[in-house]
Coordinates of C-alpha atoms in Angstrom, one line a residue:
M1 CA -29.6 -0.5 0.1
G2 CA -31.2 2.0 2.5
F3 CA -29.1 3.0 5.3
K4 CA -29.4 5.6 8.0
T5 CA -26.3 7.7 6.7
S6 CA -24.0 7.7 3.6
H7 CA -20.8 7.0 5.9
V8 CA -19.6 6.2 9.0
E9 CA -16.6 7.8 11.0
L10 CA -14.1 6.2 13.4
H11 CA -10.7 7.7 14.7
G12 CA -10.8 10.5 12.4
K13 CA -11.5 8.6 9.1
K14 CA -14.6 8.4 7.1
Y15 CA -16.0 5.1 5.5
K16 CA -18.7 5.1 2.8
V17 CA -21.5 2.6 3.5
P18 CA -21.4 -0.1 0.9
N19 CA -23.3 0.4 -2.4
R20 CA -22.8 -3.2 -3.2
P21 CA -22.0 -6.5 -1.3
T22 CA -18.3 -6.0 0.1
V23 CA -16.2 -8.5 1.6
V24 CA -12.9 -8.1 3.5
V25 CA -11.0 -11.3 4.0
C26 CA -8.0 -11.5 6.2
I27 CA -5.9 -14.3 5.3
D28 CA -3.9 -15.3 8.5
G29 CA -0.3 -15.7 8.0
F30 CA -0.5 -14.4 4.5
D31 CA 2.9 -13.7 3.6
P32 CA 3.8 -11.9 0.2
E33 CA 5.8 -15.0 -0.9
Y34 CA 2.6 -17.2 -1.1
L35 CA 1.1 -14.7 -3.4
E36 CA 4.1 -14.4 -5.6
V37 CA 4.9 -18.1 -5.7
G38 CA 1.2 -18.8 -6.3
C39 CA 0.9 -16.2 -9.2
K40 CA 4.0 -17.5 -10.8
D41 CA 2.9 -20.9 -10.7
G42 CA -0.6 -20.2 -12.0
I43 CA -2.5 -21.9 -9.3
I44 CA -4.3 -18.8 -8.0
P45 CA -6.2 -17.3 -10.9
T46 CA -8.5 -15.3 -8.9
L47 CA -5.9 -13.5 -6.7
A48 CA -3.8 -13.1 -10.0
S49 CA -6.6 -11.3 -11.6
F50 CA -6.7 -8.9 -8.5
V51 CA -3.1 -8.2 -9.1
E52 CA -3.3 -7.8 -12.9
T53 CA -6.7 -5.8 -13.1
G54 CA -7.6 -4.8 -9.7
F55 CA -5.7 -3.1 -7.0
H56 CA -2.5 -4.8 -5.4
A57 CA 0.1 -3.3 -3.0
T58 CA 2.5 -4.7 -0.4
A59 CA 1.3 -3.2 2.8
N60 CA 2.7 -3.3 6.3
C61 CA 0.9 -4.8 9.5
A62 CA 0.7 -3.3 12.9
M63 CA 3.4 -4.3 15.3
P64 CA 3.7 -6.9 16.8
S65 CA 2.8 -8.8 13.7
L66 CA 0.5 -11.1 15.6
T67 CA -3.2 -12.1 15.0
N68 CA -5.2 -10.3 17.7
P69 CA -3.7 -6.8 17.4
N70 CA -3.8 -7.0 13.7
N71 CA -7.4 -8.3 13.2
L72 CA -8.3 -5.4 15.7
S73 CA -6.4 -2.9 13.7
I74 CA -8.0 -3.9 10.4
I75 CA -11.6 -3.6 12.0
T76 CA -10.7 -0.2 13.7
G77 CA -8.6 1.2 10.9
A78 CA -6.0 2.2 13.4
P79 CA -2.7 1.0 15.1
T80 CA -2.6 -0.8 18.3
N81 CA -2.2 2.3 20.5
I82 CA -5.8 3.4 19.5
H83 CA -7.6 0.2 20.2
G84 CA -5.3 -1.0 22.9
V85 CA -4.6 -4.6 22.2
S86 CA -1.1 -5.1 21.3
G87 CA -0.6 -9.0 21.8
N88 CA -2.5 -12.3 22.3
Y89 CA -1.0 -12.4 25.8
Y90 CA 0.1 -9.8 28.2
L91 CA 1.3 -9.2 31.8
D92 CA -0.9 -6.8 34.0
K93 CA 1.8 -4.4 35.3
V94 CA -0.6 -3.5 38.3
T95 CA -1.5 -7.0 39.6
G96 CA 1.6 -8.9 38.0
E97 CA -0.7 -11.4 36.6
E98 CA -0.5 -12.8 33.0
H99 CA -3.5 -12.9 31.0
M100 CA -4.5 -14.5 27.4
V101 CA -6.7 -12.1 25.5
L102 CA -9.8 -13.9 24.7
D103 CA -12.5 -11.3 24.3
D104 CA -13.0 -7.5 23.9
S105 CA -12.6 -6.7 27.5
T106 CA -9.3 -5.2 27.1
M107 CA -10.0 -3.2 23.7
H108 CA -10.6 0.6 23.7
G109 CA -13.4 2.3 21.6
S110 CA -15.4 1.0 18.8
T111 CA -14.8 -0.7 15.5
I112 CA -15.9 0.1 11.8
L113 CA -18.1 -3.1 12.0
E114 CA -20.0 -1.7 14.9
Q115 CA -20.3 1.8 13.3
L116 CA -21.6 0.0 10.1
A117 CA -24.1 -2.1 12.0
D118 CA -25.4 1.1 13.9
S119 CA -26.0 2.7 10.6
G120 CA -28.2 -0.1 9.4
V121 CA -25.6 -2.1 7.3
R122 CA -26.3 -5.8 7.7
V123 CA -22.9 -7.1 9.0
V124 CA -21.5 -10.7 8.9
A125 CA -18.4 -11.4 10.8
V126 CA -17.0 -15.1 10.7
T127 CA -13.8 -16.2 12.2
A128 CA -11.8 -19.3 12.1
K129 CA -11.0 -19.2 15.9
D130 CA -13.7 -18.6 18.5
K131 CA -11.4 -16.4 20.7
L132 CA -11.1 -14.0 17.8
R133 CA -15.1 -14.0 17.3
R134 CA -15.4 -12.9 20.9
I135 CA -13.1 -9.9 20.2
I136 CA -14.5 -9.0 16.8
N137 CA -18.1 -9.4 18.2
H138 CA -17.5 -6.0 19.9
G139 CA -20.7 -3.9 19.5
L140 CA -22.3 -6.3 17.2
G141 CA -25.4 -8.5 17.8
P142 CA -28.6 -10.0 16.3
E143 CA -30.5 -7.1 17.4
K144 CA -28.5 -5.0 14.9
G145 CA -29.0 -7.5 12.3
A146 CA -25.5 -8.8 12.6
I147 CA -24.4 -12.4 12.3
C148 CA -21.3 -13.3 13.8
F149 CA -19.7 -16.7 14.5
S150 CA -16.7 -19.0 14.3
A151 CA -16.0 -22.1 12.4
Q152 CA -14.3 -23.5 15.5
C153 CA -17.7 -23.5 17.5
A154 CA -20.2 -23.6 14.6
N155 CA -22.1 -26.1 16.3
E156 CA -22.8 -24.0 19.4
C157 CA -24.3 -21.1 17.6
T158 CA -27.7 -19.7 18.7
E159 CA -30.0 -16.9 17.2
S160 CA -29.8 -15.0 20.4
E161 CA -25.9 -14.8 20.6
H162 CA -24.7 -15.3 17.0
G163 CA -27.6 -14.4 14.9
I164 CA -27.7 -18.0 13.3
K165 CA -28.2 -21.5 14.3
D166 CA -27.7 -25.1 13.0
V167 CA -24.7 -24.0 11.1
E168 CA -23.3 -27.3 10.1
K169 CA -26.8 -28.4 8.9
W170 CA -27.4 -25.1 7.1
L171 CA -24.0 -25.2 5.3
N172 CA -24.1 -29.2 4.9
L173 CA -20.4 -29.4 6.2
P174 CA -19.1 -31.2 9.2
L175 CA -17.4 -29.1 11.9
P176 CA -13.7 -28.7 11.0
T177 CA -10.8 -29.7 13.2
Q178 CA -9.0 -26.8 14.9
Y179 CA -5.6 -27.7 13.4
S180 CA -6.5 -27.8 9.8
G181 CA -6.8 -25.7 6.7
E182 CA -10.5 -26.8 6.5
L183 CA -11.2 -24.5 9.4
S184 CA -10.4 -21.6 7.0
L185 CA -12.3 -22.8 4.0
F186 CA -15.4 -23.3 6.2
V187 CA -15.2 -19.6 7.0
L188 CA -15.1 -18.8 3.4
D189 CA -17.9 -21.4 2.6
A190 CA -20.3 -19.5 5.3
G191 CA -19.5 -16.2 3.7
I192 CA -20.4 -17.7 0.2
K193 CA -23.6 -19.0 1.3
L194 CA -24.6 -16.1 3.4
L195 CA -23.8 -13.8 0.2
Q196 CA -26.2 -16.2 -2.0
E197 CA -28.9 -15.9 0.5
N198 CA -28.5 -12.1 0.6
R199 CA -28.2 -11.9 4.5
A200 CA -25.8 -9.3 4.7
D201 CA -24.3 -6.1 2.9
F202 CA -20.7 -6.1 4.7
F203 CA -18.7 -9.3 5.4
Y204 CA -15.5 -9.7 7.5
L205 CA -14.1 -13.2 7.0
T206 CA -11.1 -13.9 9.0
L207 CA -9.1 -17.1 8.6
S208 CA -6.3 -19.4 10.4
D209 CA -2.6 -19.6 9.9
Y210 CA -2.4 -23.3 10.4
I211 CA -1.2 -24.1 6.9
Q212 CA 1.1 -21.2 6.7
H213 CA 2.9 -22.3 10.1
K214 CA 3.4 -25.7 8.8
H215 CA 3.9 -25.4 5.0
A216 CA 6.3 -23.1 3.0
P217 CA 5.1 -21.5 -0.3
G218 CA 5.3 -23.8 -3.2
S219 CA 4.9 -27.0 -1.0
P220 CA 2.1 -29.3 -2.0
E221 CA 0.2 -28.8 1.1
S222 CA 0.3 -25.0 0.8
N223 CA -0.6 -25.1 -3.1
D224 CA -3.5 -27.3 -2.4
F225 CA -4.8 -25.0 0.4
L226 CA -4.4 -21.8 -1.7
Q227 CA -6.1 -23.3 -4.7
K228 CA -9.2 -24.1 -2.8
L229 CA -9.0 -20.7 -1.1
D230 CA -8.7 -19.0 -4.3
T231 CA -11.6 -20.8 -5.9
K232 CA -13.8 -19.5 -3.1
L233 CA -12.6 -16.0 -3.5
G234 CA -13.4 -16.3 -7.1
E235 CA -17.1 -17.4 -6.1
L236 CA -17.5 -14.2 -3.9
V237 CA -16.5 -12.2 -6.8
K238 CA -19.1 -14.2 -9.2
L239 CA -21.8 -13.4 -6.7
G240 CA -21.1 -9.6 -7.5
A241 CA -19.1 -8.6 -4.3
V242 CA -16.3 -6.3 -4.1
V243 CA -13.5 -8.5 -2.3
V244 CA -10.6 -7.1 -0.6
V245 CA -7.9 -9.3 0.6
T246 CA -5.0 -8.7 3.2
G247 CA -3.3 -10.5 6.0
D248 CA -2.8 -10.1 9.5
H249 CA 1.0 -10.8 9.3
G250 CA 3.5 -12.6 7.3
M251 CA 5.3 -15.8 8.0
S252 CA 9.0 -16.9 8.2
D253 CA 11.1 -20.0 8.4
K254 CA 12.7 -20.1 11.9
S255 CA 14.7 -23.3 11.7
D256 CA 18.4 -24.2 11.0
P257 CA 19.5 -26.5 8.0
E258 CA 18.8 -29.7 10.0
G259 CA 15.1 -28.4 10.7
N260 CA 15.7 -27.5 14.4
P261 CA 14.0 -24.4 15.7
N262 CA 16.4 -21.4 16.1
V263 CA 15.3 -20.4 19.5
L264 CA 16.8 -17.8 22.0
F265 CA 15.6 -18.5 25.4
L266 CA 15.9 -14.9 26.6
E267 CA 14.6 -15.2 30.1
D268 CA 17.2 -18.0 30.9
F269 CA 19.8 -15.8 29.6
L270 CA 18.9 -12.7 31.3
K271 CA 18.6 -14.6 34.7
S272 CA 22.0 -16.0 34.2
K273 CA 23.7 -12.9 33.7
W274 CA 21.6 -10.6 35.9
P275 CA 19.8 -12.8 38.5
D276 CA 18.7 -9.9 40.8
C277 CA 16.9 -8.0 37.8
G278 CA 13.7 -10.2 38.2
A279 CA 13.3 -10.6 34.5
R280 CA 9.9 -12.2 33.1
V281 CA 9.9 -12.6 29.3
I282 CA 6.3 -12.4 28.0
C283 CA 5.6 -13.9 24.6
P284 CA 2.6 -12.1 23.1
I285 CA 2.4 -14.6 20.4
S286 CA 1.0 -17.2 23.1
D287 CA -2.8 -18.2 22.4
P288 CA -5.0 -21.3 22.7
F289 CA -3.6 -22.5 19.5
V290 CA 0.0 -23.4 20.2
K291 CA 0.5 -26.6 18.8
H292 CA 1.9 -25.3 15.4
H293 CA 4.3 -22.6 16.9
G294 CA 5.0 -23.8 20.5
A295 CA 4.2 -20.0 21.7
L296 CA 7.5 -18.9 19.9
G297 CA 7.5 -15.8 17.9
G298 CA 9.8 -12.8 16.9
F299 CA 8.5 -10.4 19.5
V300 CA 8.9 -10.4 23.3
R301 CA 8.3 -8.0 26.3
V302 CA 10.5 -8.2 29.2
H303 CA 9.4 -7.0 32.5
M304 CA 11.8 -6.6 35.5
T305 CA 11.6 -6.0 39.3
D306 CA 14.7 -4.3 39.4
T307 CA 15.8 -2.0 36.4
T308 CA 19.1 -0.7 38.0
E309 CA 21.2 -2.4 35.4
L310 CA 18.7 -1.8 32.4
N311 CA 21.3 0.1 30.3
E312 CA 23.7 -2.7 30.4
I313 CA 21.0 -5.4 29.9
L314 CA 19.9 -3.5 26.8
S315 CA 23.5 -3.1 25.4
Q316 CA 24.4 -6.7 25.9
T317 CA 21.1 -8.0 24.6
R318 CA 21.4 -6.1 21.4
Q319 CA 24.8 -7.9 20.7
L320 CA 23.1 -11.2 20.9
P321 CA 23.3 -12.9 17.3
Q322 CA 19.6 -13.9 17.2
V323 CA 18.6 -10.2 17.9
E324 CA 17.6 -7.6 15.4
V325 CA 16.6 -4.8 17.6
V326 CA 16.1 -3.9 21.1
Y327 CA 14.2 -1.0 22.6
T328 CA 13.0 0.1 26.1
G329 CA 9.3 -0.2 26.3
E330 CA 8.8 3.6 25.9
E331 CA 11.0 3.7 22.7
A332 CA 9.1 0.6 21.4
A333 CA 5.6 2.1 22.1
A334 CA 6.6 5.3 20.2
V335 CA 8.3 3.6 17.2
F336 CA 5.5 1.3 16.6
D337 CA 2.3 3.0 17.8
M338 CA 1.6 0.6 20.5
P339 CA -0.1 1.2 23.8
L340 CA 2.4 2.0 26.6
D341 CA 0.5 0.6 29.2
R342 CA 1.2 -2.8 27.9
E343 CA 4.7 -2.5 27.5
G344 CA 7.6 -4.0 29.5
D345 CA 10.8 -2.4 30.5
M346 CA 12.5 -3.8 27.4
V347 CA 11.2 -5.1 24.0
V348 CA 13.3 -7.7 21.9
I349 CA 12.7 -8.5 18.3
S350 CA 14.5 -11.3 16.7
K351 CA 16.1 -11.5 13.3
D352 CA 14.1 -13.1 10.5
N353 CA 15.3 -16.7 11.0
F354 CA 15.1 -16.8 14.8
V355 CA 12.3 -16.9 17.5
I356 CA 12.5 -15.8 21.0
G357 CA 11.2 -17.7 23.9
S358 CA 11.1 -17.2 27.6
R359 CA 12.6 -20.2 29.6
K360 CA 13.3 -23.6 27.9
D361 CA 11.2 -25.4 30.2
E362 CA 8.0 -23.3 29.3
H363 CA 8.1 -24.2 25.7
D364 CA 7.1 -27.8 24.5
L365 CA 9.1 -28.1 21.3
S366 CA 8.0 -31.8 21.1
Q367 CA 4.9 -30.6 19.3
L368 CA 7.2 -29.2 16.5
R369 CA 8.8 -32.5 15.5
G370 CA 8.2 -33.5 12.0
H371 CA 8.1 -30.1 10.5
R372 CA 10.3 -26.9 10.3
L373 CA 9.2 -24.1 12.7
R374 CA 7.6 -21.3 10.7
S375 CA 6.5 -18.2 12.9
H376 CA 5.8 -14.4 13.1
G377 CA 5.7 -11.6 15.4
G378 CA 8.9 -9.6 14.3
L379 CA 9.8 -6.9 11.7
S380 CA 10.5 -9.7 9.1
E381 CA 6.8 -10.7 9.2
Q382 CA 5.4 -7.0 8.7
E383 CA 4.7 -7.3 5.0
I384 CA 1.5 -8.7 3.7
P385 CA -0.4 -8.2 0.4
L386 CA -3.4 -5.9 0.2
L387 CA -5.4 -6.5 -2.7
R388 CA -9.0 -5.6 -4.3
S389 CA -11.0 -7.4 -7.0
T390 CA -11.6 -4.2 -8.9
A391 CA -9.3 -1.1 -9.5
I392 CA -9.2 1.8 -7.6
K393 CA -8.6 5.3 -9.0
T394 CA -5.1 6.5 -8.4
T395 CA -4.6 10.1 -7.3
D396 CA -1.6 12.1 -6.3
K397 CA -2.7 11.4 -2.7
L398 CA -2.3 7.6 -3.1
S399 CA 0.9 7.6 -5.3
G400 CA 3.6 6.3 -3.2
R401 CA 1.5 5.7 -0.1
Q402 CA 2.8 3.2 2.4
W403 CA -0.3 1.1 2.8
R404 CA -1.1 -0.7 6.0
N405 CA -3.4 -3.9 6.4
F406 CA -5.7 -1.5 8.5
D407 CA -6.4 0.5 5.3
A408 CA -8.3 -2.7 4.1
F409 CA -11.9 -1.1 5.1
E410 CA -10.9 2.1 3.3
V411 CA -9.9 0.3 0.3
A412 CA -13.0 -1.6 0.2
L413 CA -15.5 1.1 0.8
N414 CA -14.0 4.4 -0.3
Y415 CA -12.7 3.8 -3.9

């Protein structure tokens, strides 16, 4: 591997260029319980070997515990106040308009993937969802030797935009449906074939959390998915790659004993108590894939047109039984290293078995019928595994370290 430099640097951190094929896999919704139960039941031998003879730590993700912020944190090695994306959905405080984050236009700075590509490293980035591909593709392109595409839109790939074409034919697999575990397995199959064909030096493969939203650890559906995923991770290892696995966030059950979602419709509550405050609750979990969670998560931002009674609102919201913690926007940005320009006047985080919505008429709960609501966004979904297929040399500096999921590239490249 002949590269332009021995390392790249971003946000004050240095990363060695790979000296062998290196793969970072982000398992969306990878709650530690999936790893614990899978290892205990003996159904994920590859990941179990990472735990036993490689490297394993329980890390924390960036807040809020959502997909877009954490994938960007992983590929930048930094919290959200550095790259600027702290949700899948936000309110523009200048225009008053609400926006879904569907590309890289709101992010700040570069990514480690871009820096590696600029140094001559052949980079592959494959995502389950296309909206994430349009974010992660920042600074990449076929002109740099990069390949970047999504499983969701694999049938639309072109050499000029994605660095690859005819993906279904090449992989000999049909296009998976959006709401399926196959969407994630397609990503891994693509990574395996690209590695077999020696088309890249560094791979970032990021999956979907559809299965984790619908099926608890130990369930037949979860076990089937994890067994298939584990087999594919094993194939990457057998092909000679160093493999690092982490998650963007965890996952918690959010239903009552009868299976009904435990929801606090916060905007309804605020407007009933303080009708003149002009409260607008923004649910940053909202994205184009809402069928499996109804845009209900554990973290919301509240914007108000009148903050005269903010202290009283903060106080009474903290007393709600569904609420874990309440901050002003400034406090939340400081505590969780989030960008202040995206914060509301108030941030509310739910307890582990609750979710928070805006108004009841804004959330279609009918799509959740037939299964328990499982979701994320809050502090209770901050823990995720961080694993590597080979051991790292432990030093005093690393001993007792609180790892973050955005240390994944460091773990993959520097040890």
